[in-house]
Amino acid sequence: MQLIDYKKPLEIGEVPIPTIQGEEVLIKIVGSGLCHSDLHLMDGSIRIIPRFPFILGHENSGTVEEVGEAVSGFKKGDPVVVFGGWSRKPDRFTWTGQEQLTNIRDWVGIGQPGGYAEYLKVPTFRYLMHTEGVDLTEAAVLTDAGLTPYRAIKKLLPTLYPGSTVVIIGCGGLGQFGVQFARLLTPSVNVVAVDVDDMKLSVAKQLGADVIVNSKTEDAVEKVKEITDNEGSQGIVDFVGADVTLAQAYSMGGRQSKLVVVGLAGGTLKFTAGLINELDVTTSNWGSISELSEVLFLAQKGKIQTSVKKIRFGEMNRTFEDLRAGKLEGRAVLLPDKC
Amino acid sequence: MQLIDYKKPLEIGEVPIPTIQGEEVLIKIVGSGLCHSDLHLMDGSIRIIPRFPFILGHENSGTVEEVGEAVSGFKKGDPVVVFGGWSRKPDRFTWTGQEQLTNIRDWVGIGQPGGYAEYLKVPTFRYLMHTEGVDLTEAAVLTDAGLTPYRAIKKLLPTLYPGSTVVIIGCGGLGQFGVQFARLLTPSVNVVAVDVDDMKLSVAKQLGADVIVNSKTEDAVEKVKEITDNEGSQGIVDFVGADVTLAQAYSMGGRQSKLVVVGLAGGTLKFTAGLINELDVTTSNWGSISELSEVLFLAQKGKIQTSVKKIRFGEMNRTFEDLRAGKLEGRAVLLPDKC
Amino acid sequence: MQLIDYKKPLEIGEVPIPTIQGEEVLIKIVGSGLCHSDLHLMDGSIRIIPRFPFILGHENSGTVEEVGEAVSGFKKGDPVVVFGGWSRKPDRFTWTGQEQLTNIRDWVGIGQPGGYAEYLKVPTFRYLMHTEGVDLTEAAVLTDAGLTPYRAIKKLLPTLYPGSTVVIIGCGGLGQFGVQFARLLTPSVNVVAVDVDDMKLSVAKQLGADVIVNSKTEDAVEKVKEITDNEGSQGIVDFVGADVTLAQAYSMGGRQSKLVVVGLAGGTLKFTAGLINELDVTTSNWGSISELSEVLFLAQKGKIQTSVKKIRFGEMNRTFEDLRAGKLEGRAVLLPDKC
Amino acid sequence: MQLIDYKKPLEIGEVPIPTIQGEEVLIKIVGSGLCHSDLHLMDGSIRIIPRFPFILGHENSGTVEEVGEAVSGFKKGDPVVVFGGWSRKPDRFTWTGQEQLTNIRDWVGIGQPGGYAEYLKVPTFRYLMHTEGVDLTEAAVLTDAGLTPYRAIKKLLPTLYPGSTVVIIGCGGLGQFGVQFARLLTPSVNVVAVDVDDMKLSVAKQLGADVIVNSKTEDAVEKVKEITDNEGSQGIVDFVGADVTLAQAYSMGGRQSKLVVVGLAGGTLKFTAGLINELDVTTSNWGSISELSEVLFLAQKGKIQTSVKKIRFGEMNRTFEDLRAGKLEGRAVLLPDKC
């Protein structure tokens, strides 16, 4: 499935199956997730596509089809997920296992051909991970929609302690993982979920939120102040990133709290200094391969729920329209083999 | 020397010498520093004075005059500095030695009577530190103008490494300490000093800055990009905190860099999320008693230069005017004993 | 209840009720826990008693009876626990909220008169913590038997991750808290409990251990290797500290794992370097006041179970004999008011 | 130069020049350092040689001779060093940039053919680092003799602060780097160097040690206690690792200090628990590729001195004898091109 130009629908095309050597591995795709950032790539609001036609798809799982001579630890038939933050530039981030921060032009499905296809060439077996015990369709989703909130929640951990309060703003696809990870990773912490949609909030509640707040009908900042005895929250993740949620998030933070912005809605946070505060604002971008291994472990143990809608090649353009319109529940995953 | 109302000059008054018991200690003031935040307290732009008349002065050194029965480790005549971030509310910050973040109404010279006087009552010997080998007038200045930049620079350390670049924005009183601490505490790091005043920049150069940039005549952001091979700086402290410096500071930051805002000029930083970034923005407020002990050690070893102008009671109002007008070089310190 | 000499039974004596001033607080003791370290103090194997007769008792709870003039935040009748690691020497550890590491001669019930009495004078309200919602008899036990394992488990956290394995060696009083805290604080970690007593192991199981190993009948090291696919454990706490348990603990550790020794059985660990390893061994001593606040929170939320046997003055000597003989189940707590 | 069996001298042999593909790079060796651990490999005290004949050599520098098709960022003629802790097993350590802790059988010159040859095949360009501005012979030495002490000193940093004391035990090849890194990386710390050889101590002094102690003539433990006002040292690296140095190192440590054992002399440290202590003992093994980049930066800036003796193929066996006898000053480096 190829993007032939910005603002054009994807089109089916025929491409040769990649040849493999050295450390490379050919993957037969089982699932490839449809992500909101694909919309930005398709409409050109992020102009990074290296050439047309181009195969998108950066959330990939599959089975090993062929391995190069220098591959170690993987053989034909192994079920795997593909870590997508590829890098070909050895720099400080690559050397410390944060390749996803190195060069967006090396990422699969963004700068390099991706997984909306029957086969995917992975440049080195070092970007693969064994995936026994996890449904491969769900596993695809974990490589981004699962991994990104995981990294964000981990960034909160140093400021949390038993009795502290975490706020998750935005309980859609990523936020629902956020609530689950906040519940799993933090020691006896109060988890507050904020959204404007009662149905999403009720899912958040079911996934472990202690308190849910509909910010359309309640003042979320006041509510958090009340819950925390006026201190504010110690950790906040904003999965929306709009002006209004960023302002809420910032106002909720207590002394030495951490606010992590994940959502790319393009909002601007207005940050000012004060006499006693030391609130800390940062962003969290995708996740590392080591973090992906932890997400995968949690899935193998049945600790996280993933909601997936399986689609075929022919349904992709329509599904992207639904995604843009906010009409999609859970994550859509392309199953190339089922077309 | 008392503040009798907002926007009024300080006036000399007679007050009884405090009586002492328990853990309390009476200090005979040797030096009490004049700080820019006093101006905010005096003109009411920060409205926190508990009652009038009120004795300001939160940068204090002196000798022990009298100790309560429960005091341990201090005796009459000992030269000491006073840690000023007092707290009477045992909470998480007090318990971990960050009392300066607990309650501004307990701080000396701000919520409690301060050091613009001949004697100062300190509520517990736990807020005193022995000061052999440091000039007591300089030592007074270290308790805030020295301590605040020290804490800010320490916040940068986790993101720095040999070959990384630190930027100090604003090379006035605090910034000059900032340059010195960046030089002393960071391992083989490139120190860049930015200001609009060539004289301050030349002092920064002499105190250890590798590169100086006058942001009136040069584009500081471009300069830092050039020095860092387009990566940006790994650590930045903004000692000004105006809109323009905050915007510069934010644009200079590289991936996973840290930006610490110290200056209280009231500017607003516009923070937005992106795909690869993880820049981290926070503030740094005063310092802890443990950090003060480290600053004092560096002074005892002659590693930091402090520029002090000694004044008497009768010169205070005029000196505050000079401070407001930016006409003061170095830090003014009241010497009550010399009037 | 006074110690009149080493190796002598405790004796009842009359002492005046302490007078209170400044930051001091008089506590009416509700519970004072009997600790194994009291045995070392009583028989002189640790020779630190400052004078005879001496009142032991370092695990204390009660209600506020009287407050000095400089006390803030506490009033007559408030239920409280007493943090026991008192310090009168302001040094680096005191300044950073680790007073328990400063000077054993300042500790309550060890260097200073303790809680085996009807009243206890606490030198400053800064060592008190409000205790609403926790049974005061249980709360006494939390100040040491609860706090010590809490700190030990917290030391493991940096080396743990979802899927890693923690081993608790010794499932007596402290170890049972250790199992509970490992369960509560670690994210999806495998908790292995090791002991030689099946009954204690079955309690450990009920408190949350995933795997129990009786090291009298099974090779605990082999078992851990097997569970961890030959990698070894990432975190181990030895609550015994005998030669044999230390050797086990050390052999169980994987690469970059952490081994924390809490037990004071006097054993020696034989540590050697190797080509790939970086195992890290340390001890954990008591806990900080901030950590105590976290333990108390967990108790208030009903997250930890504490097993207490309530005794009177007249039962103390016999109870200490039982403790020495290992015949005591749970923690014995003196209730002075019930005599 | 090949090892044909344990306990045999190395012999010259002819081997084909390796062919290159994918991510592989062929290096023309400029320098390959002779290391003490080669002696253990040669005499079979560490039995890990995969087959005979075998080419040792794990400290390598050179120029790029040929690159595979998938190589990025390196071209023929580039001066480089080779990070030697190769791994072909993607596990948690590989994923976080600590490949040197993964599998000794993948290391260059130990499990895989090494650099005592004219050419070396490196499995992926990700293990190469550009080396402009450093003499390539010295650069070879930095990849182990420089890197290992660097990692060890970095492990001390969290426990150090201005005014704290670091002790370096053993001032031979690695220890001399240790003194330099302690000086460069630690903020205003007192560096104490301990050895039994006055000449090595005088080199340590010249490289930046504040205090030198000959432990043959002085009690090193007493000396450190004296210097530290009886507190003990906050950070210690033992580059010897014999029974006697380990016992010294352990006795020198203060509260919450860190002791890092690097030396592989085979000694045993006897570790026991106490009431107030929290000393932390660990080992440090080689270094990461990210740490190597920092060492290289320091060399490029002229911050570290490396003492090198250049030898040819024909001198290797004799030089290894000298190394075993402790008669070598500085590090011997084979220059294959000069034979």
PDB file of N, CA and C in Angstrom, chain A residues 46 91-93 98 100-102 104 107 151 155 161 255-256 258 261 264 267-285, chain B residues 46 91-93 98 100-102 104 107 151 155 161 255-256 258 261 264 267-285:
ATOM      1  N   ILE A  46       3.604  17.069   8.169  1.00  0.00           N
ATOM      2  CA  ILE A  46       5.022  16.772   8.445  1.00  0.00           C
ATOM      3  C   ILE A  46       5.614  16.312   7.108  1.00  0.00           C
ATOM      4  N   ASP A  91      25.587   7.793  17.192  1.00  0.00           N
ATOM      5  CA  ASP A  91      25.861   8.970  18.009  1.00  0.00           C
ATOM      6  C   ASP A  91      25.491   8.618  19.448  1.00  0.00           C
ATOM      7  N   ARG A  92      25.588   9.583  20.316  1.00  0.00           N
ATOM      8  CA  ARG A  92      25.366   9.372  21.742  1.00  0.00           C
ATOM      9  C   ARG A  92      24.047   8.657  22.061  1.00  0.00           C
ATOM     10  N   PHE A  93      23.006   8.944  21.282  1.00  0.00           N
ATOM     11  CA  PHE A  93      21.712   8.338  21.576  1.00  0.00           C
ATOM     12  C   PHE A  93      21.682   6.884  21.120  1.00  0.00           C
ATOM     13  N   GLN A  98      19.043   4.575  22.736  1.00  0.00           N
ATOM     14  CA  GLN A  98      17.912   5.487  22.509  1.00  0.00           C
ATOM     15  C   GLN A  98      17.897   5.883  21.044  1.00  0.00           C
ATOM     16  N   GLN A 100      15.721   5.775  18.895  1.00  0.00           N
ATOM     17  CA  GLN A 100      14.513   6.479  18.445  1.00  0.00           C
ATOM     18  C   GLN A 100      14.676   8.002  18.532  1.00  0.00           C
ATOM     19  N   LEU A 101      15.716   8.471  19.195  1.00  0.00           N
ATOM     20  CA  LEU A 101      15.923   9.919  19.282  1.00  0.00           C
ATOM     21  C   LEU A 101      16.981  10.406  18.301  1.00  0.00           C
ATOM     22  N   THR A 102      17.461   9.520  17.443  1.00  0.00           N
ATOM     23  CA  THR A 102      18.629   9.887  16.641  1.00  0.00           C
ATOM     24  C   THR A 102      18.270  10.583  15.335  1.00  0.00           C
ATOM     25  N   ILE A 104      15.016  10.800  12.504  1.00  0.00           N
ATOM     26  CA  ILE A 104      13.694  10.399  12.041  1.00  0.00           C
ATOM     27  C   ILE A 104      13.737   9.841  10.616  1.00  0.00           C
ATOM     28  N   TRP A 107      13.830   6.048  10.540  1.00  0.00           N
ATOM     29  CA  TRP A 107      12.732   5.296  11.145  1.00  0.00           C
ATOM     30  C   TRP A 107      11.979   4.477  10.092  1.00  0.00           C
ATOM     31  N   ARG A 151       6.959   4.833  28.087  1.00  0.00           N
ATOM     32  CA  ARG A 151       8.104   5.719  28.340  1.00  0.00           C
ATOM     33  C   ARG A 151       7.664   6.962  29.113  1.00  0.00           C
ATOM     34  N   LYS A 155       8.963   8.206  32.951  1.00  0.00           N
ATOM     35  CA  LYS A 155       9.583   9.494  33.258  1.00  0.00           C
ATOM     36  C   LYS A 155       9.022  10.108  34.540  1.00  0.00           C
ATOM     37  N   TYR A 161       5.691   8.649  44.871  1.00  0.00           N
ATOM     38  CA  TYR A 161       5.901   7.893  46.105  1.00  0.00           C
ATOM     39  C   TYR A 161       4.523   7.466  46.600  1.00  0.00           C
ATOM     40  N   ARG A 255       4.834  21.100  43.904  1.00  0.00           N
ATOM     41  CA  ARG A 255       6.268  21.360  43.993  1.00  0.00           C
ATOM     42  C   ARG A 255       7.065  20.160  43.478  1.00  0.00           C
ATOM     43  N   GLN A 256       8.108  20.436  42.697  1.00  0.00           N
ATOM     44  CA  GLN A 256       8.975  19.392  42.148  1.00  0.00           C
ATOM     45  C   GLN A 256       8.204  18.291  41.440  1.00  0.00           C
ATOM     46  N   LYS A 258       6.429  16.583  37.953  1.00  0.00           N
ATOM     47  CA  LYS A 258       6.877  16.342  36.572  1.00  0.00           C
ATOM     48  C   LYS A 258       5.667  16.339  35.659  1.00  0.00           C
ATOM     49  N   VAL A 261       4.641  15.915  28.296  1.00  0.00           N
ATOM     50  CA  VAL A 261       3.726  16.171  27.189  1.00  0.00           C
ATOM     51  C   VAL A 261       3.982  15.148  26.082  1.00  0.00           C
ATOM     52  N   LEU A 264       0.466  15.536  20.386  1.00  0.00           N
ATOM     53  CA  LEU A 264       1.034  16.440  19.390  1.00  0.00           C
ATOM     54  C   LEU A 264      -0.031  17.351  18.777  1.00  0.00           C
ATOM     55  N   GLY A 267      -0.435  22.457  20.781  1.00  0.00           N
ATOM     56  CA  GLY A 267      -0.653  23.532  21.731  1.00  0.00           C
ATOM     57  C   GLY A 267       0.647  24.082  22.290  1.00  0.00           C
ATOM     58  N   THR A 268       0.515  25.239  22.955  1.00  0.00           N
ATOM     59  CA  THR A 268       1.676  25.887  23.564  1.00  0.00           C
ATOM     60  C   THR A 268       1.459  26.018  25.067  1.00  0.00           C
ATOM     61  N   LEU A 269       2.446  25.549  25.817  1.00  0.00           N
ATOM     62  CA  LEU A 269       2.387  25.677  27.269  1.00  0.00           C
ATOM     63  C   LEU A 269       3.084  26.968  27.667  1.00  0.00           C
ATOM     64  N   LYS A 270       2.451  27.759  28.514  1.00  0.00           N
ATOM     65  CA  LYS A 270       3.063  29.008  28.969  1.00  0.00           C
ATOM     66  C   LYS A 270       3.685  28.793  30.340  1.00  0.00           C
ATOM     67  N   PHE A 271       5.005  28.746  30.333  1.00  0.00           N
ATOM     68  CA  PHE A 271       5.776  28.382  31.519  1.00  0.00           C
ATOM     69  C   PHE A 271       6.382  29.636  32.136  1.00  0.00           C
ATOM     70  N   THR A 272       6.173  29.815  33.460  1.00  0.00           N
ATOM     71  CA  THR A 272       6.787  30.965  34.140  1.00  0.00           C
ATOM     72  C   THR A 272       7.442  30.526  35.439  1.00  0.00           C
ATOM     73  N   ALA A 273       8.436  31.286  35.861  1.00  0.00           N
ATOM     74  CA  ALA A 273       9.160  30.950  37.089  1.00  0.00           C
ATOM     75  C   ALA A 273       8.462  31.546  38.305  1.00  0.00           C
ATOM     76  N   GLY A 274       8.710  30.974  39.465  1.00  0.00           N
ATOM     77  CA  GLY A 274       8.153  31.497  40.713  1.00  0.00           C
ATOM     78  C   GLY A 274       9.106  31.219  41.865  1.00  0.00           C
ATOM     79  N   LEU A 275       8.741  31.665  43.064  1.00  0.00           N
ATOM     80  CA  LEU A 275       9.676  31.563  44.192  1.00  0.00           C
ATOM     81  C   LEU A 275       9.811  30.148  44.759  1.00  0.00           C
ATOM     82  N   ILE A 276       8.723  29.403  44.769  1.00  0.00           N
ATOM     83  CA  ILE A 276       8.778  28.012  45.256  1.00  0.00           C
ATOM     84  C   ILE A 276       8.014  27.167  44.263  1.00  0.00           C
ATOM     85  N   ASN A 277       8.684  26.245  43.633  1.00  0.00           N
ATOM     86  CA  ASN A 277       7.991  25.522  42.598  1.00  0.00           C
ATOM     87  C   ASN A 277       8.783  24.325  42.106  1.00  0.00           C
ATOM     88  N   GLU A 278       9.735  24.555  41.203  1.00  0.00           N
ATOM     89  CA  GLU A 278      10.577  23.502  40.639  1.00  0.00           C
ATOM     90  C   GLU A 278       9.775  22.432  39.910  1.00  0.00           C
ATOM     91  N   LEU A 279       8.593  22.795  39.423  1.00  0.00           N
ATOM     92  CA  LEU A 279       7.887  21.921  38.496  1.00  0.00           C
ATOM     93  C   LEU A 279       8.738  21.761  37.234  1.00  0.00           C
ATOM     94  N   ASP A 280       8.663  20.583  36.659  1.00  0.00           N
ATOM     95  CA  ASP A 280       9.545  20.193  35.557  1.00  0.00           C
ATOM     96  C   ASP A 280       8.687  19.735  34.375  1.00  0.00           C
ATOM     97  N   VAL A 281       8.887  20.377  33.220  1.00  0.00           N
ATOM     98  CA  VAL A 281       8.101  20.047  32.023  1.00  0.00           C
ATOM     99  C   VAL A 281       9.006  19.439  30.969  1.00  0.00           C
ATOM    100  N   THR A 282       8.567  18.350  30.373  1.00  0.00           N
ATOM    101  CA  THR A 282       9.349  17.781  29.286  1.00  0.00           C
ATOM    102  C   THR A 282       8.423  17.070  28.310  1.00  0.00           C
ATOM    103  N   THR A 283       8.984  16.575  27.232  1.00  0.00           N
ATOM    104  CA  THR A 283       8.200  15.756  26.313  1.00  0.00           C
ATOM    105  C   THR A 283       8.716  14.321  26.388  1.00  0.00           C
ATOM    106  N   SER A 284       7.947  13.417  25.837  1.00  0.00           N
ATOM    107  CA  SER A 284       8.404  12.031  25.751  1.00  0.00           C
ATOM    108  C   SER A 284       8.125  11.563  24.338  1.00  0.00           C
ATOM    109  N   ASN A 285       9.152  11.077  23.670  1.00  0.00           N
ATOM    110  CA  ASN A 285       9.030  10.722  22.266  1.00  0.00           C
ATOM    111  C   ASN A 285       9.255   9.232  22.058  1.00  0.00           C
TER     112      ASN A 285
ATOM    113  N   ILE B  46       5.556  41.550  45.626  1.00  0.00           N
ATOM    114  CA  ILE B  46       5.276  40.285  46.330  1.00  0.00           C
ATOM    115  C   ILE B  46       4.749  40.686  47.712  1.00  0.00           C
ATOM    116  N   ASP B  91       7.064  18.573  56.492  1.00  0.00           N
ATOM    117  CA  ASP B  91       6.418  17.888  55.383  1.00  0.00           C
ATOM    118  C   ASP B  91       7.512  17.197  54.570  1.00  0.00           C
ATOM    119  N   ARG B  92       7.125  16.625  53.456  1.00  0.00           N
ATOM    120  CA  ARG B  92       8.052  15.855  52.635  1.00  0.00           C
ATOM    121  C   ARG B  92       9.339  16.612  52.295  1.00  0.00           C
ATOM    122  N   PHE B  93       9.233  17.924  52.075  1.00  0.00           N
ATOM    123  CA  PHE B  93      10.406  18.697  51.686  1.00  0.00           C
ATOM    124  C   PHE B  93      11.312  18.942  52.885  1.00  0.00           C
ATOM    125  N   GLN B  98      15.006  19.801  52.176  1.00  0.00           N
ATOM    126  CA  GLN B  98      14.719  20.842  51.191  1.00  0.00           C
ATOM    127  C   GLN B  98      13.733  21.822  51.799  1.00  0.00           C
ATOM    128  N   GLN B 100      13.772  24.857  52.156  1.00  0.00           N
ATOM    129  CA  GLN B 100      13.563  26.109  51.398  1.00  0.00           C
ATOM    130  C   GLN B 100      12.379  26.002  50.442  1.00  0.00           C
ATOM    131  N   LEU B 101      11.858  24.807  50.221  1.00  0.00           N
ATOM    132  CA  LEU B 101      10.701  24.662  49.340  1.00  0.00           C
ATOM    133  C   LEU B 101       9.401  24.512  50.118  1.00  0.00           C
ATOM    134  N   THR B 102       9.454  24.648  51.427  1.00  0.00           N
ATOM    135  CA  THR B 102       8.286  24.313  52.227  1.00  0.00           C
ATOM    136  C   THR B 102       7.306  25.458  52.402  1.00  0.00           C
ATOM    137  N   ILE B 104       7.273  29.784  52.427  1.00  0.00           N
ATOM    138  CA  ILE B 104       7.962  31.070  52.339  1.00  0.00           C
ATOM    139  C   ILE B 104       7.689  31.926  53.577  1.00  0.00           C
ATOM    140  N   TRP B 107      10.497  31.722  56.108  1.00  0.00           N
ATOM    141  CA  TRP B 107      11.857  32.129  55.725  1.00  0.00           C
ATOM    142  C   TRP B 107      12.317  33.341  56.527  1.00  0.00           C
ATOM    143  N   ARG B 151      22.686  25.553  43.104  1.00  0.00           N
ATOM    144  CA  ARG B 151      21.626  24.558  42.922  1.00  0.00           C
ATOM    145  C   ARG B 151      21.233  24.439  41.447  1.00  0.00           C
ATOM    146  N   LYS B 155      21.505  21.046  38.947  1.00  0.00           N
ATOM    147  CA  LYS B 155      20.386  20.431  38.226  1.00  0.00           C
ATOM    148  C   LYS B 155      20.775  20.055  36.794  1.00  0.00           C
ATOM    149  N   TYR B 161      28.204  15.852  29.933  1.00  0.00           N
ATOM    150  CA  TYR B 161      29.279  14.862  29.788  1.00  0.00           C
ATOM    151  C   TYR B 161      30.458  15.590  29.129  1.00  0.00           C
ATOM    152  N   ARG B 255      18.640  17.715  22.093  1.00  0.00           N
ATOM    153  CA  ARG B 255      17.838  16.572  22.538  1.00  0.00           C
ATOM    154  C   ARG B 255      18.169  16.240  23.995  1.00  0.00           C
ATOM    155  N   GLN B 256      17.140  15.962  24.773  1.00  0.00           N
ATOM    156  CA  GLN B 256      17.285  15.607  26.187  1.00  0.00           C
ATOM    157  C   GLN B 256      18.123  16.595  26.981  1.00  0.00           C
ATOM    158  N   LYS B 258      18.581  20.138  29.333  1.00  0.00           N
ATOM    159  CA  LYS B 258      17.906  20.672  30.520  1.00  0.00           C
ATOM    160  C   LYS B 258      18.010  22.185  30.506  1.00  0.00           C
ATOM    161  N   VAL B 261      15.334  27.688  34.738  1.00  0.00           N
ATOM    162  CA  VAL B 261      15.025  29.115  34.817  1.00  0.00           C
ATOM    163  C   VAL B 261      15.193  29.585  36.256  1.00  0.00           C
ATOM    164  N   LEU B 264      13.752  35.949  37.751  1.00  0.00           N
ATOM    165  CA  LEU B 264      12.346  36.215  38.053  1.00  0.00           C
ATOM    166  C   LEU B 264      11.842  37.458  37.334  1.00  0.00           C
ATOM    167  N   GLY B 267       9.066  36.714  32.633  1.00  0.00           N
ATOM    168  CA  GLY B 267       8.800  36.297  31.264  1.00  0.00           C
ATOM    169  C   GLY B 267       8.060  34.973  31.193  1.00  0.00           C
ATOM    170  N   THR B 268       7.535  34.696  29.984  1.00  0.00           N
ATOM    171  CA  THR B 268       6.812  33.454  29.755  1.00  0.00           C
ATOM    172  C   THR B 268       7.523  32.653  28.662  1.00  0.00           C
ATOM    173  N   LEU B 269       7.786  31.403  28.959  1.00  0.00           N
ATOM    174  CA  LEU B 269       8.403  30.506  27.983  1.00  0.00           C
ATOM    175  C   LEU B 269       7.296  29.775  27.247  1.00  0.00           C
ATOM    176  N   LYS B 270       7.375  29.753  25.912  1.00  0.00           N
ATOM    177  CA  LYS B 270       6.369  29.041  25.131  1.00  0.00           C
ATOM    178  C   LYS B 270       6.907  27.677  24.745  1.00  0.00           C
ATOM    179  N   PHE B 271       6.342  26.677  25.380  1.00  0.00           N
ATOM    180  CA  PHE B 271       6.853  25.310  25.278  1.00  0.00           C
ATOM    181  C   PHE B 271       5.911  24.500  24.382  1.00  0.00           C
ATOM    182  N   THR B 272       6.477  23.817  23.378  1.00  0.00           N
ATOM    183  CA  THR B 272       5.650  22.959  22.510  1.00  0.00           C
ATOM    184  C   THR B 272       6.313  21.601  22.324  1.00  0.00           C
ATOM    185  N   ALA B 273       5.498  20.613  22.053  1.00  0.00           N
ATOM    186  CA  ALA B 273       6.009  19.251  21.874  1.00  0.00           C
ATOM    187  C   ALA B 273       6.433  19.031  20.419  1.00  0.00           C
ATOM    188  N   GLY B 274       7.318  18.067  20.194  1.00  0.00           N
ATOM    189  CA  GLY B 274       7.756  17.709  18.848  1.00  0.00           C
ATOM    190  C   GLY B 274       8.087  16.231  18.777  1.00  0.00           C
ATOM    191  N   LEU B 275       8.472  15.765  17.608  1.00  0.00           N
ATOM    192  CA  LEU B 275       8.663  14.324  17.426  1.00  0.00           C
ATOM    193  C   LEU B 275       9.942  13.785  18.070  1.00  0.00           C
ATOM    194  N   ILE B 276      11.003  14.579  18.029  1.00  0.00           N
ATOM    195  CA  ILE B 276      12.270  14.161  18.660  1.00  0.00           C
ATOM    196  C   ILE B 276      12.777  15.344  19.440  1.00  0.00           C
ATOM    197  N   ASN B 277      12.908  15.187  20.737  1.00  0.00           N
ATOM    198  CA  ASN B 277      13.262  16.371  21.494  1.00  0.00           C
ATOM    199  C   ASN B 277      13.593  16.020  22.951  1.00  0.00           C
ATOM    200  N   GLU B 278      12.583  15.886  23.768  1.00  0.00           N
ATOM    201  CA  GLU B 278      12.728  15.565  25.188  1.00  0.00           C
ATOM    202  C   GLU B 278      13.548  16.592  25.961  1.00  0.00           C
ATOM    203  N   LEU B 279      13.558  17.804  25.465  1.00  0.00           N
ATOM    204  CA  LEU B 279      14.109  18.912  26.255  1.00  0.00           C
ATOM    205  C   LEU B 279      13.263  19.062  27.522  1.00  0.00           C
ATOM    206  N   ASP B 280      13.923  19.440  28.587  1.00  0.00           N
ATOM    207  CA  ASP B 280      13.314  19.464  29.907  1.00  0.00           C
ATOM    208  C   ASP B 280      13.485  20.865  30.505  1.00  0.00           C
ATOM    209  N   VAL B 281      12.366  21.474  30.897  1.00  0.00           N
ATOM    210  CA  VAL B 281      12.407  22.834  31.453  1.00  0.00           C
ATOM    211  C   VAL B 281      11.970  22.805  32.908  1.00  0.00           C
ATOM    212  N   THR B 282      12.708  23.461  33.752  1.00  0.00           N
ATOM    213  CA  THR B 282      12.293  23.549  35.149  1.00  0.00           C
ATOM    214  C   THR B 282      12.793  24.859  35.753  1.00  0.00           C
ATOM    215  N   THR B 283      12.414  25.094  36.992  1.00  0.00           N
ATOM    216  CA  THR B 283      12.958  26.249  37.704  1.00  0.00           C
ATOM    217  C   THR B 283      13.857  25.746  38.830  1.00  0.00           C
ATOM    218  N   SER B 284      14.623  26.648  39.381  1.00  0.00           N
ATOM    219  CA  SER B 284      15.441  26.298  40.540  1.00  0.00           C
ATOM    220  C   SER B 284      15.262  27.391  41.566  1.00  0.00           C
ATOM    221  N   ASN B 285      14.872  27.011  42.762  1.00  0.00           N
ATOM    222  CA  ASN B 285      14.540  27.994  43.791  1.00  0.00           C
ATOM    223  C   ASN B 285      15.491  27.890  44.977  1.00  0.00           C
TER     224      ASN B 285
END
